Short mmCIF file of C-alpha atoms in Angstrom, two decimals:
data_model
loop_
_atom_site.label_atom_id
_atom_site.label_comp_id
_atom_site.label_asym_id
_atom_site.label_seq_id
_atom_site.Cartn_x
_atom_site.Cartn_y
_atom_site.Cartn_z
CA MET A 101 -8.62 -11.81 -0.88
CA GLY A 102 -9.89 -10.98 2.70
CA LEU A 103 -7.63 -8.73 4.42
CA GLY A 104 -8.80 -5.34 5.39
CA GLY A 105 -5.72 -3.51 2.85
CA HIS A 106 -7.14 -5.58 -0.04
CA VAL A 107 -10.83 -6.12 0.49
CA THR A 108 -12.00 -2.71 1.93
CA PRO A 109 -10.99 -0.81 -1.48
CA LEU A 110 -12.46 -3.10 -3.92
CA PHE A 111 -15.83 -2.98 -1.30
CA GLU A 112 -15.83 0.79 -1.73
CA ILE A 113 -16.27 0.48 -5.51
CA ALA A 114 -18.61 -1.90 -5.39
CA LYS A 115 -21.14 0.49 -3.20
CA THR A 116 -20.34 2.95 -5.79
CA MET A 117 -21.14 1.18 -8.52
CA GLN A 118 -25.54 1.14 -7.08
CA HIS A 119 -26.31 1.49 -10.65
CA HIS A 120 -24.75 -2.01 -11.67
CA ASN A 121 -25.52 -5.30 -11.16
CA VAL A 122 -22.59 -5.92 -8.67
CA THR A 123 -21.51 -9.81 -7.49
CA PHE A 124 -18.45 -9.46 -5.13
CA LEU A 125 -16.00 -12.50 -4.67
CA THR A 126 -14.18 -12.40 -1.56
CA SER A 127 -12.70 -14.99 1.33
CA LYS A 128 -14.95 -15.20 4.92
CA LEU A 129 -12.04 -13.52 6.18
CA ALA A 130 -13.62 -10.39 5.02
CA GLN A 131 -16.40 -10.26 7.78
CA THR A 132 -13.71 -9.20 10.02
CA TYR A 133 -12.94 -6.65 8.49
CA ILE A 134 -16.44 -5.73 6.58
CA ASN A 135 -19.97 -6.08 7.97
CA PHE A 136 -21.60 -6.86 4.90
CA ASP A 137 -25.10 -6.92 6.28
CA ALA A 138 -25.09 -3.77 6.92
CA TYR A 139 -25.11 -2.67 2.99
CA THR A 140 -28.05 -3.95 1.08
CA SER A 141 -28.92 -3.37 -1.85
CA PRO A 142 -30.86 -5.04 -4.32
CA SER A 143 -27.59 -5.33 -7.31
CA PHE A 144 -25.51 -6.59 -4.62
CA HIS A 145 -25.02 -10.34 -4.47
CA ILE A 146 -22.16 -11.65 -2.43
CA ILE A 147 -20.20 -15.26 -2.78
CA TYR A 148 -17.40 -16.33 -0.70
CA SER A 149 -14.78 -18.65 -1.78
CA ASN A 150 -15.62 -21.08 0.57
CA ASP A 151 -18.91 -22.03 1.76
CA SER A 152 -18.11 -24.64 4.72
CA PRO A 153 -19.79 -23.56 8.12
CA ASP A 154 -16.50 -23.09 9.66
CA ALA A 155 -14.39 -21.29 6.84
CA PHE A 156 -14.65 -18.14 8.72
CA LEU A 157 -12.82 -19.66 11.62
CA THR A 158 -10.60 -21.73 10.15
CA GLU A 159 -9.41 -18.91 8.00
CA LYS A 160 -9.52 -16.12 10.80
CA ASN A 161 -7.17 -18.90 12.79
CA GLN A 162 -4.58 -19.09 9.67
CA GLU A 163 -4.31 -15.78 9.46
CA GLU A 164 -3.59 -14.84 13.21
CA GLU A 165 -1.21 -18.39 13.51
CA LEU A 166 0.85 -16.65 10.30
CA TRP A 167 1.42 -12.95 11.67
CA SER A 168 2.50 -14.47 15.20
CA THR A 169 4.58 -16.83 13.22
CA ILE A 170 6.86 -13.72 11.13
CA ALA A 171 5.54 -11.15 13.22
CA ASN A 172 9.70 -10.89 14.09
CA LEU A 173 10.36 -11.52 10.50
CA SER A 174 12.08 -9.40 7.29
CA ILE A 175 9.83 -9.74 4.78
CA ILE A 176 12.20 -12.11 2.89
CA ASN A 177 12.27 -14.36 5.82
CA ALA A 178 8.79 -13.94 6.01
CA TRP A 179 8.60 -15.47 2.24
CA PRO A 180 8.23 -19.29 2.96
CA PHE A 181 5.59 -18.59 5.69
CA VAL A 182 3.61 -16.04 3.46
CA VAL A 183 3.55 -17.92 0.25
CA PRO A 184 1.73 -21.13 1.07
CA VAL A 185 -1.71 -19.25 3.03
CA PHE A 186 -1.52 -16.71 0.50
CA ALA A 187 -1.63 -19.43 -2.49
CA ASP A 188 -4.41 -21.15 -0.89
CA MET A 189 -6.20 -17.91 -0.74
CA ILE A 190 -6.30 -17.34 -4.17
CA SER A 191 -6.20 -20.89 -5.54
CA LEU A 192 -9.86 -20.77 -3.46
CA LEU A 193 -10.55 -17.53 -5.00
CA LEU A 194 -9.51 -18.10 -8.74
CA LYS A 195 -11.53 -21.26 -8.49
CA LYS A 196 -15.47 -19.78 -7.10
CA THR A 197 -14.24 -17.13 -10.20
CA ILE A 198 -13.58 -19.65 -12.40
CA GLN A 199 -17.12 -21.59 -11.26
CA THR A 200 -19.03 -18.46 -11.50
CA LEU A 201 -17.60 -17.35 -14.97
CA THR A 202 -18.87 -20.43 -16.57
CA ASN A 203 -22.42 -19.71 -14.92
CA GLU A 204 -23.03 -16.11 -15.57
CA HIS A 205 -21.84 -13.23 -18.12
CA PHE A 206 -19.96 -9.83 -16.64
CA ASP A 207 -18.62 -6.81 -18.24
CA VAL A 208 -15.93 -6.36 -16.27
CA ILE A 209 -14.09 -8.18 -13.77
CA VAL A 210 -12.54 -5.75 -11.41
CA SER A 211 -9.64 -7.44 -9.04
CA SER A 212 -7.42 -6.64 -6.07
CA LYS A 213 -3.90 -7.00 -7.51
CA MET A 214 -2.97 -9.81 -4.97
CA ILE A 215 -5.15 -12.44 -6.93
CA ILE A 216 -2.34 -13.34 -9.66
CA GLY A 217 -4.38 -14.81 -12.35
CA VAL A 218 -7.04 -12.87 -13.22
CA PRO A 219 -5.78 -11.07 -16.55
CA VAL A 220 -5.18 -14.79 -17.69
CA LEU A 221 -9.23 -15.21 -17.32
CA CYS A 222 -10.06 -11.82 -18.74
CA GLN A 223 -8.23 -12.60 -21.82
CA LYS A 224 -9.96 -15.79 -21.95
CA MET A 225 -13.40 -14.62 -21.93
CA ASN A 226 -12.39 -11.36 -23.57
CA ILE A 227 -13.94 -9.55 -20.99
CA PRO A 228 -11.98 -6.13 -20.09
CA CYS A 229 -9.95 -6.11 -17.01
CA VAL A 230 -9.50 -4.06 -14.05
CA ILE A 231 -6.52 -4.01 -11.69
CA GLN A 232 -6.90 -2.01 -8.32
CA SER A 233 -3.67 -2.03 -6.05
CA PRO A 234 -3.40 0.05 -3.19
CA GLY A 235 -0.03 1.71 -4.08
CA VAL A 236 3.16 1.15 -6.18
CA MET A 237 6.91 1.10 -5.21
CA PRO A 238 8.61 2.84 -7.65
CA ASN A 239 10.72 0.40 -9.64
CA MET A 240 13.74 -0.67 -7.94
CA PHE A 241 16.03 -1.31 -11.15
CA ASP A 242 15.25 2.47 -12.14
CA PHE A 243 18.64 3.51 -10.52
CA ASN A 244 17.27 7.56 -10.89
CA LEU A 245 14.23 6.28 -8.33
CA PRO A 246 14.76 6.24 -4.72
CA ASN A 247 14.03 2.56 -3.39
CA THR A 248 12.10 1.98 -1.24
CA PHE A 249 13.63 -1.26 0.72
CA ALA A 250 17.13 0.78 0.86
CA LEU A 251 14.76 3.67 2.26
CA THR A 252 15.95 6.33 -0.36
CA THR A 253 13.68 9.33 -0.38
CA THR A 254 13.50 11.72 -3.98
CA LYS A 255 16.16 13.74 -1.60
CA ASP A 256 18.93 11.06 -1.74
CA VAL A 257 18.54 10.36 -5.16
CA THR A 258 19.52 13.38 -6.58
CA ARG A 259 23.21 12.99 -5.00
CA LEU A 260 25.65 10.26 -7.39
CA SER A 261 26.67 8.18 -4.03
CA SER A 262 22.96 7.78 -3.79
CA ARG A 263 22.64 6.93 -7.02
CA LEU A 264 25.30 4.16 -6.29
CA TYR A 265 24.43 2.66 -3.49
CA ASN A 266 21.06 2.18 -4.96
CA VAL A 267 22.93 -0.20 -7.62
CA ALA A 268 24.66 -1.88 -4.79
CA PHE A 269 21.67 -2.04 -2.61
CA THR A 270 19.60 -3.85 -5.41
CA LEU A 271 22.43 -7.02 -6.66
CA ARG A 272 23.15 -7.71 -2.31
CA MET A 273 19.13 -7.56 -2.11
CA LEU A 274 19.08 -10.17 -4.95
CA THR A 275 21.39 -12.03 -3.71
CA LYS A 276 19.30 -12.82 -0.51
CA ILE A 277 16.14 -13.18 -2.43
CA VAL A 278 16.28 -15.17 -5.45
CA PRO A 279 17.05 -18.37 -3.10
CA THR A 280 14.28 -17.60 -0.89
CA ILE A 281 12.09 -16.89 -3.80
CA VAL A 282 12.61 -19.37 -6.38
CA PRO A 283 11.79 -22.55 -4.74
CA THR A 284 8.20 -20.45 -2.80
CA LEU A 285 7.49 -18.99 -6.64
CA TYR A 286 6.96 -22.43 -7.95
CA LEU A 287 4.83 -24.03 -4.77
CA PHE A 288 2.64 -21.20 -5.56
CA LEU A 289 2.33 -22.08 -9.47
CA GLN A 290 1.82 -25.36 -8.65
CA SER A 291 -1.27 -24.99 -6.06
CA LEU A 292 -2.96 -22.86 -8.97
CA PRO A 293 -6.28 -25.02 -9.57
CA GLN A 294 -6.66 -27.00 -13.05
CA VAL A 295 -10.25 -26.51 -13.15
CA PRO A 296 -11.83 -29.16 -15.91
CA GLY A 297 -13.16 -27.35 -18.94
CA PRO A 298 -12.09 -23.70 -21.27
CA PHE A 299 -9.81 -22.80 -18.61
CA TYR A 300 -8.08 -25.93 -17.16
CA ASP A 301 -4.67 -25.05 -18.84
CA SER A 302 -5.15 -21.41 -18.08
CA PHE A 303 -2.30 -20.61 -15.23
CA THR A 304 0.56 -22.02 -16.84
CA ILE A 305 4.17 -20.07 -16.03
CA LYS A 306 3.63 -18.81 -19.57
CA ASN A 307 -0.02 -17.67 -19.72
CA LEU A 308 0.98 -15.42 -16.31
CA LEU A 309 4.44 -14.34 -17.45
CA PHE A 310 3.68 -13.30 -20.94
CA SER A 311 -0.42 -12.38 -21.07
CA ASN A 312 -1.03 -9.42 -23.25
CA SER A 313 -3.92 -8.89 -21.63
CA LYS A 314 -4.68 -5.27 -21.06
CA CYS A 315 -5.67 -4.26 -17.80
CA LEU A 316 -6.99 -0.60 -16.15
CA LYS A 317 -5.19 -0.20 -13.08
CA LEU A 318 -6.62 1.81 -10.58
CA ILE A 319 -3.73 2.73 -8.13
CA SER A 320 -5.66 4.35 -4.87
CA MET A 321 -2.79 6.74 -3.42
CA PRO A 322 -1.92 10.17 -4.39
CA MET A 323 0.33 10.69 -7.54
CA ARG A 324 3.43 12.01 -5.74
CA PHE A 325 3.23 9.47 -2.76
CA TYR A 326 6.85 7.54 -3.53
CA VAL A 327 7.69 9.50 -6.06
CA PRO A 328 6.45 12.26 -8.45
CA THR A 329 4.69 10.64 -11.21
CA TYR A 330 1.94 10.34 -13.53
CA SER A 331 -1.61 8.63 -14.85
CA THR A 332 -1.32 7.21 -18.38
CA GLN A 333 -3.87 5.59 -20.23
CA TYR A 334 -4.01 2.55 -18.90
CA THR A 335 -3.00 3.87 -15.40
CA LYS A 336 -4.85 5.97 -13.08
CA TYR A 337 -3.75 7.77 -9.36
CA LEU A 338 -7.12 8.53 -8.22
CA GLY A 339 -6.53 9.05 -4.18
CA ALA A 340 -8.00 7.22 -1.59
CA PHE A 341 -10.89 5.23 -1.81
CA VAL A 342 -13.09 6.32 0.32
CA ASP A 343 -17.24 7.29 -0.01
CA GLU A 344 -18.05 9.33 2.34
CA THR A 345 -21.49 8.68 1.67
CA PHE A 346 -21.60 5.51 3.43
CA ILE A 347 -19.92 6.51 6.43
CA VAL A 348 -22.93 6.25 9.17
CA ASP A 349 -22.91 8.18 12.28
CA GLN A 350 -24.25 5.34 14.83
CA ASP A 351 -25.51 5.97 18.04
CA THR A 352 -23.16 3.70 19.76
CA ASP A 353 -21.12 4.94 23.69
CA LEU A 354 -17.33 5.29 21.83
CA ASN A 355 -19.11 7.98 18.70
CA GLN A 356 -21.01 10.62 21.62
CA TRP A 357 -17.36 10.26 23.14
CA VAL A 358 -15.45 11.18 20.17
CA LYS A 359 -17.96 14.05 19.76
CA SER A 360 -18.42 15.41 23.03
CA LYS A 361 -14.34 16.46 22.69
CA PRO A 362 -13.31 19.39 21.24
CA SER A 363 -12.00 20.37 17.66
CA LYS A 364 -8.85 18.58 17.23
CA SER A 365 -8.43 17.57 20.97
CA ILE A 366 -8.14 13.42 20.43
CA VAL A 367 -4.63 11.03 19.33
CA TYR A 368 -6.21 8.26 17.65
CA GLY A 369 -4.81 5.07 17.54
CA ALA A 370 -5.14 1.86 15.25
CA PHE A 371 -2.09 -1.03 14.62
CA GLY A 372 -4.22 -2.74 11.60
CA SER A 373 -5.00 -6.21 11.40
CA THR A 374 -2.17 -8.44 11.60
CA SER A 375 0.26 -6.13 13.82
CA LEU A 376 1.55 -7.42 17.03
CA ILE A 377 2.58 -5.40 19.75
CA SER A 378 5.10 -6.74 21.72
CA TYR A 379 5.50 -5.88 25.51
CA ASN A 380 8.52 -3.81 25.53
CA ARG A 381 6.89 -1.66 22.96
CA MET A 382 3.81 -1.86 24.32
CA LEU A 383 5.62 0.22 27.83
CA ASN A 384 7.23 2.37 25.88
CA LEU A 385 4.04 3.40 24.16
CA THR A 386 2.09 3.86 26.86
CA ILE A 387 4.30 5.79 29.00
CA GLY A 388 4.93 7.81 26.21
CA LEU A 389 1.20 8.72 25.53
CA THR A 390 0.50 9.07 29.25
CA ASN A 391 2.93 11.34 29.39
CA PHE A 392 2.14 13.40 26.22
CA LEU A 393 -0.96 13.75 28.24
CA LEU A 394 0.19 15.33 31.17
CA GLN A 395 1.79 17.76 28.92
CA THR A 396 -0.61 19.17 27.54
CA ASN A 397 -4.13 20.69 28.09
CA HIS A 398 -7.27 19.44 27.65
CA THR A 399 -6.27 16.57 24.88
CA PHE A 400 -7.37 12.65 25.19
CA LEU A 401 -6.38 9.70 23.80
CA LEU A 402 -8.51 6.93 21.91
CA LEU A 403 -6.84 3.37 21.14
CA ALA A 404 -8.35 0.60 19.36
CA PHE A 405 -6.35 -2.53 19.64
CA ARG A 406 -6.92 -5.98 18.51
CA ARG A 407 -6.91 -9.09 21.29
CA ALA A 408 -3.90 -10.02 21.07
CA ASN A 409 -2.77 -6.34 21.35
CA PHE A 410 -5.26 -5.52 23.91
CA ASN A 411 -3.96 -7.91 26.07
CA THR A 412 -0.74 -7.17 25.97
CA TYR A 413 -2.22 -3.40 27.09
CA GLN A 414 -3.81 -4.31 29.61
CA ALA A 415 -0.78 -6.31 31.08
CA VAL A 416 1.41 -3.26 30.89
CA LEU A 417 -1.35 -1.04 33.03
CA LYS A 418 -1.28 -3.95 35.44
CA ASP A 419 2.25 -3.26 35.92
CA LEU A 420 2.82 0.48 35.58
CA HIS A 421 4.45 1.44 39.29
CA SER A 422 3.63 5.36 38.71
CA ASP A 423 -0.21 5.77 40.39
CA GLU A 424 -0.58 9.11 38.21
CA LEU A 425 0.21 7.27 34.48
CA LYS A 426 -2.02 4.71 36.11
CA ASN A 427 -4.50 6.82 37.08
CA LEU A 428 -4.91 8.87 34.25
CA LEU A 429 -4.93 5.35 31.69
CA LEU A 430 -8.17 4.39 34.10
CA ASP A 431 -9.60 8.22 33.65
CA LYS A 432 -12.46 7.32 30.98
CA ASN A 433 -13.49 10.80 30.47
CA ARG A 434 -9.62 11.10 29.12
CA VAL A 435 -8.43 7.83 27.52
CA ARG A 436 -10.27 5.49 26.16
CA ILE A 437 -9.18 1.79 24.55
CA GLU A 438 -11.39 -0.16 22.38
CA GLU A 439 -10.68 -3.35 21.64
CA GLY A 440 -11.38 -4.99 18.54
CA PHE A 441 -11.70 -3.17 15.17
CA ILE A 442 -14.02 0.20 15.12
CA GLN A 443 -15.08 2.48 12.69
CA GLN A 444 -12.24 3.87 11.48
CA LYS A 445 -13.61 6.35 8.22
CA TRP A 446 -16.30 7.92 10.68
CA VAL A 447 -13.44 7.94 13.15
CA LEU A 448 -11.09 9.97 11.35
CA GLN A 449 -13.76 12.07 9.51
CA GLN A 450 -14.24 13.74 13.05
CA GLU A 451 -13.25 17.48 13.71
CA SER A 452 -12.36 15.97 17.03
CA VAL A 453 -9.69 14.40 16.39
CA LYS A 454 -6.23 16.00 15.43
CA ILE A 455 -3.50 12.91 15.00
CA PHE A 456 -3.57 9.87 14.14
CA LEU A 457 -1.53 7.02 14.89
CA SER A 458 -0.93 4.31 13.03
CA HIS A 459 1.06 0.97 11.87
CA CYS A 460 0.93 3.03 8.65
CA GLY A 461 -0.46 -0.25 6.23
CA MET A 462 -1.50 1.93 3.14
CA GLY A 463 -4.94 1.79 3.60
CA SER A 464 -4.99 3.27 7.01
CA LEU A 465 -2.53 5.76 5.50
CA LEU A 466 -4.13 6.85 3.02
CA GLU A 467 -7.45 7.26 4.82
CA SER A 468 -5.99 9.55 7.55
CA ILE A 469 -3.75 11.75 4.83
CA TYR A 470 -7.51 12.23 2.63
CA PHE A 471 -8.97 13.19 6.04
CA GLY A 472 -6.66 15.56 7.25
CA LYS A 473 -4.99 14.18 10.02
CA PRO A 474 -1.51 14.49 10.58
CA ILE A 475 0.17 10.93 11.11
CA VAL A 476 2.48 9.03 14.13
CA CYS A 477 4.20 6.04 11.81
CA MET A 478 4.73 3.09 14.28
CA PRO A 479 5.40 0.25 11.32
CA PHE A 480 5.96 -3.79 12.05
CA ASN A 481 6.72 -4.71 8.83
CA VAL A 482 6.67 -5.19 4.74
CA GLU A 483 5.54 -1.66 3.25
CA GLN A 484 5.17 -0.41 6.53
CA PHE A 485 8.84 0.98 7.06
CA SER A 486 9.28 2.50 3.64
CA ASN A 487 5.53 4.16 4.33
CA ALA A 488 6.68 6.12 7.42
CA ILE A 489 9.92 7.35 5.94
CA THR A 490 8.04 8.77 3.21
CA VAL A 491 5.33 10.18 5.33
CA GLU A 492 8.82 12.00 6.86
CA ASN A 493 9.51 13.40 3.56
CA LEU A 494 6.59 14.33 2.58
CA ASP A 495 6.53 16.67 6.08
CA VAL A 496 2.31 15.16 7.09
CA GLY A 497 4.24 13.36 9.88
CA LYS A 498 6.51 11.64 11.96
CA SER A 499 7.66 8.29 12.61
CA LEU A 500 8.80 6.47 15.55
CA PHE A 501 11.07 3.81 13.43
CA ILE A 502 14.63 5.45 12.74
CA PRO A 503 16.21 3.82 9.63
CA PRO A 504 19.33 2.14 10.44
CA SER A 505 22.60 3.16 8.83
CA ALA A 506 23.17 2.56 4.53
CA TRP A 507 26.28 0.13 5.78
CA GLN A 508 23.94 -2.10 8.25
CA SER A 509 20.93 -1.40 5.96
CA PHE A 510 23.13 -3.24 3.23
CA ILE A 511 24.50 -6.43 5.18
CA ASP A 512 20.95 -7.32 5.86
CA PRO A 513 18.26 -5.52 3.84
CA TYR A 514 15.20 -4.40 4.74
CA ASN A 515 15.22 -6.22 7.93
CA PHE A 516 13.43 -3.65 10.47
CA PRO A 517 11.24 -5.52 12.41
CA ASN A 518 13.03 -5.31 16.00
CA TYR A 519 13.80 -1.98 16.09
CA GLU A 520 13.67 -0.25 19.51
CA PHE A 521 11.97 3.35 20.46
CA THR A 522 11.78 4.37 24.14
CA PHE A 523 8.80 6.56 25.95
CA ASP A 524 10.66 10.15 25.41
CA SER A 525 10.40 9.46 21.36
CA VAL A 526 6.53 8.94 21.40
CA THR A 527 5.95 12.17 23.67
CA ASN A 528 8.42 14.16 21.67
CA ASN A 529 6.76 13.28 18.13
CA MET A 530 3.97 13.55 19.22
CA MET A 531 4.51 16.97 20.69
CA THR A 532 6.42 17.98 17.74
CA LEU A 533 2.50 17.18 15.42
CA TRP A 534 0.93 18.83 18.04
CA MET A 535 2.79 22.17 18.53
CA ASN A 536 4.02 22.47 14.63
CA GLY A 537 1.14 23.57 12.36
CA THR A 538 3.83 22.25 9.04
CA HIS A 539 2.39 19.17 9.13
CA GLU A 540 -0.98 19.97 9.36
CA ASN A 541 -0.73 22.06 6.10
CA ALA A 542 0.94 19.29 4.37
CA VAL A 543 -1.91 16.87 4.91
CA LYS A 544 -4.22 19.56 3.98
CA PHE A 545 -2.51 20.17 0.10
CA MET A 546 -2.33 16.53 0.22
CA SER A 547 -5.67 15.57 0.83
CA LEU A 548 -6.94 18.08 -1.53
CA GLU A 549 -4.76 16.76 -4.62
CA MET A 550 -6.32 13.11 -3.43
CA LYS A 551 -10.19 14.55 -3.16
CA TYR A 552 -9.34 15.96 -6.31
CA ALA A 553 -8.40 12.83 -8.16
CA GLY A 554 -11.45 11.60 -7.64
CA GLY A 555 -11.30 8.69 -5.11
CA THR A 556 -14.32 5.67 -5.94
CA LYS A 557 -16.27 8.02 -8.44
CA ARG A 558 -13.53 8.69 -10.23
CA ALA A 559 -12.75 4.57 -10.31
CA VAL A 560 -16.72 3.95 -11.13
CA GLU A 561 -16.57 6.78 -13.87
CA GLU A 562 -13.14 4.94 -15.22
CA ILE A 563 -14.66 1.35 -15.12
CA GLU A 564 -17.63 2.87 -17.19
CA PHE A 565 -15.89 4.61 -19.61
CA PHE A 566 -13.47 1.42 -19.96
CA VAL A 567 -15.98 -1.24 -20.40
CA LYS A 568 -17.60 1.09 -23.11
CA LEU A 569 -14.46 0.96 -25.28
CA ASN A 570 -14.35 -2.74 -24.62
CA GLY A 571 -11.86 -2.66 -22.59
CA ASP A 572 -9.37 -0.70 -25.60
CA LEU A 573 -7.40 2.41 -24.52
CA ASP A 574 -4.71 1.92 -27.01
CA ARG A 575 -6.30 5.02 -28.75
CA PHE A 576 -5.01 7.47 -26.09
CA GLU A 577 -1.04 6.49 -26.36
CA SER A 578 0.78 8.96 -26.38
CA PHE A 579 1.95 9.50 -30.29
CA GLN A 580 5.51 9.66 -28.42
CA SER A 581 5.30 6.56 -26.79
CA THR A 582 4.51 4.58 -30.78
CA LEU A 583 7.33 5.25 -32.11
CA PRO A 584 10.30 3.13 -32.62
CA PHE A 585 13.25 3.44 -29.88
CA TYR A 586 15.42 4.94 -32.16
CA GLN A 587 12.85 7.84 -33.59
CA ARG A 588 11.70 8.21 -29.59
CA TYR A 589 14.85 9.44 -28.58
CA MET A 590 16.03 10.88 -31.73
CA PHE A 591 19.07 8.66 -32.77
CA ASP A 592 18.28 8.94 -36.20
CA LEU A 593 18.47 12.38 -36.30
CA LEU A 594 21.62 12.30 -34.19
CA LEU A 595 23.15 10.25 -36.72
CA ILE A 596 22.32 12.47 -39.65
CA TYR A 597 22.90 15.70 -37.79
CA ILE A 598 25.70 15.35 -35.95
CA LEU A 599 27.77 11.70 -36.03
CA LEU A 600 27.73 11.78 -39.89
CA PRO A 601 28.76 15.16 -40.05
CA GLY A 602 31.51 14.48 -37.31
CA THR A 603 32.60 11.65 -38.85
CA ILE A 604 33.26 13.38 -41.98
CA LEU A 605 34.87 16.09 -40.65
CA PHE A 606 37.25 14.08 -38.11
CA PHE A 607 38.49 12.09 -42.10
CA MET A 608 38.48 15.75 -43.83
CA ILE A 609 40.54 17.38 -40.98
CA ARG A 610 42.97 13.89 -40.52
CA ARG A 611 43.87 13.78 -43.99
CA CYS A 612 44.50 17.15 -44.22
CA CYS A 613 46.77 16.70 -40.84
CA GLN A 614 48.11 13.91 -43.01
CA ARG A 615 49.03 16.17 -45.53
CA SER A 616 50.57 18.59 -43.72
CA THR A 617 52.83 16.17 -42.30
CA LYS A 618 53.97 14.94 -45.44
CA GLN A 619 54.99 18.24 -47.00
CA LYS A 620 56.90 19.40 -44.02
CA ARG A 621 58.93 15.89 -44.08
CA ASP A 622 59.47 17.11 -47.78
#
């Protein structure tokens, strides 16, 4: 997919596979987030899903129109708008993939989790399949785990009341989702390509739902982010996919400004590729950040806005009544505002940056933790709200989003896009992270965990090993998981050693009691 959070981790893996011939297939929208021209290698070949000259502008306009439409909608209400757009993107990618597979031979296919249908193609071609995912949320049907849609945490599910709420919330969520998701999923399945040839009937409902393709899953998040978990032979938690050897220190005005500041003195803010900040939110954000600068000495502010948000910021700046705030924001030494995307990994890598103000998309969140920067979360949609709650639960940052009561969340599940915050909450959260070292230490330890997990280097090693074993890792399956259900949970032993003797003892006691009663009557 050409969306930033999906294409960037795969590109990081592709760059690390420099000793292999890599064909990188994506949509032209990816050029918004990645400068492919800056990376040149004779073993790297890029293919776009749409080769037409106006493909980039078409995809870019389509993206902007979509996100402006769903900006104030919940994930459930946004579903009918999102699915048709994603279906078109995925269909184009699958068509181009089929064309490429017809003409070339590959040892392995590495795909984003979003590209539904790739495991089916791999099974058809007998090619090892690797699926990359930015994160994996806990199973909402496992009521012993936190429900990310209900915003419950690991601390909550230790209580019976929270586990009961998890069940009720899941049932309520299903009543909201099913009427919306079923028709759109049908349209999505209808949109999948039927290319003449060996792959013509690949994307049937039966194949998509019941494919037995064994894919290696590479998860680019810490093992204990949502809930402590562990890797298995087919699922590997590898931390953020960041290869620091490819982070280039360009000689630009921005880079010089960042490097000129003292250690741990900059608040850096960026809000992703799809987030739209309303005027009121921008006003409170701007005033809150400026008040923070006024209350602290030798602090600096760097904000990166996409075009629409940049225009909103300019409108807020123009409307500010306080000359003190306006003059501070116009001080180019203390405040720097960038329009468009900047080298985020390079900025977060710098010692001068102390706090990251983020929309809490998984990609940006993991990069921030990887480089040891505490986070102030300002979520907008999708998984960003559950990410914000998790950030607070892990003590690696603070959140401007205050979750509603359990009852409000139950009535209208996961519908938070229109939440509000005050400028005081912005200032207070910034001051808490600035003055309290607890969060910095928590981020430091999680950063160590992520780097120890291996990232892109480990991902490439796992892929190479997977290919050498012809895509079969069953030999590493734990012995216990190979046992039948009744043996795994020792039901056969319980039957023989407890239930059977207990039953015999019960009837013996009953027989004795009946005999004793009869003797008394006689």
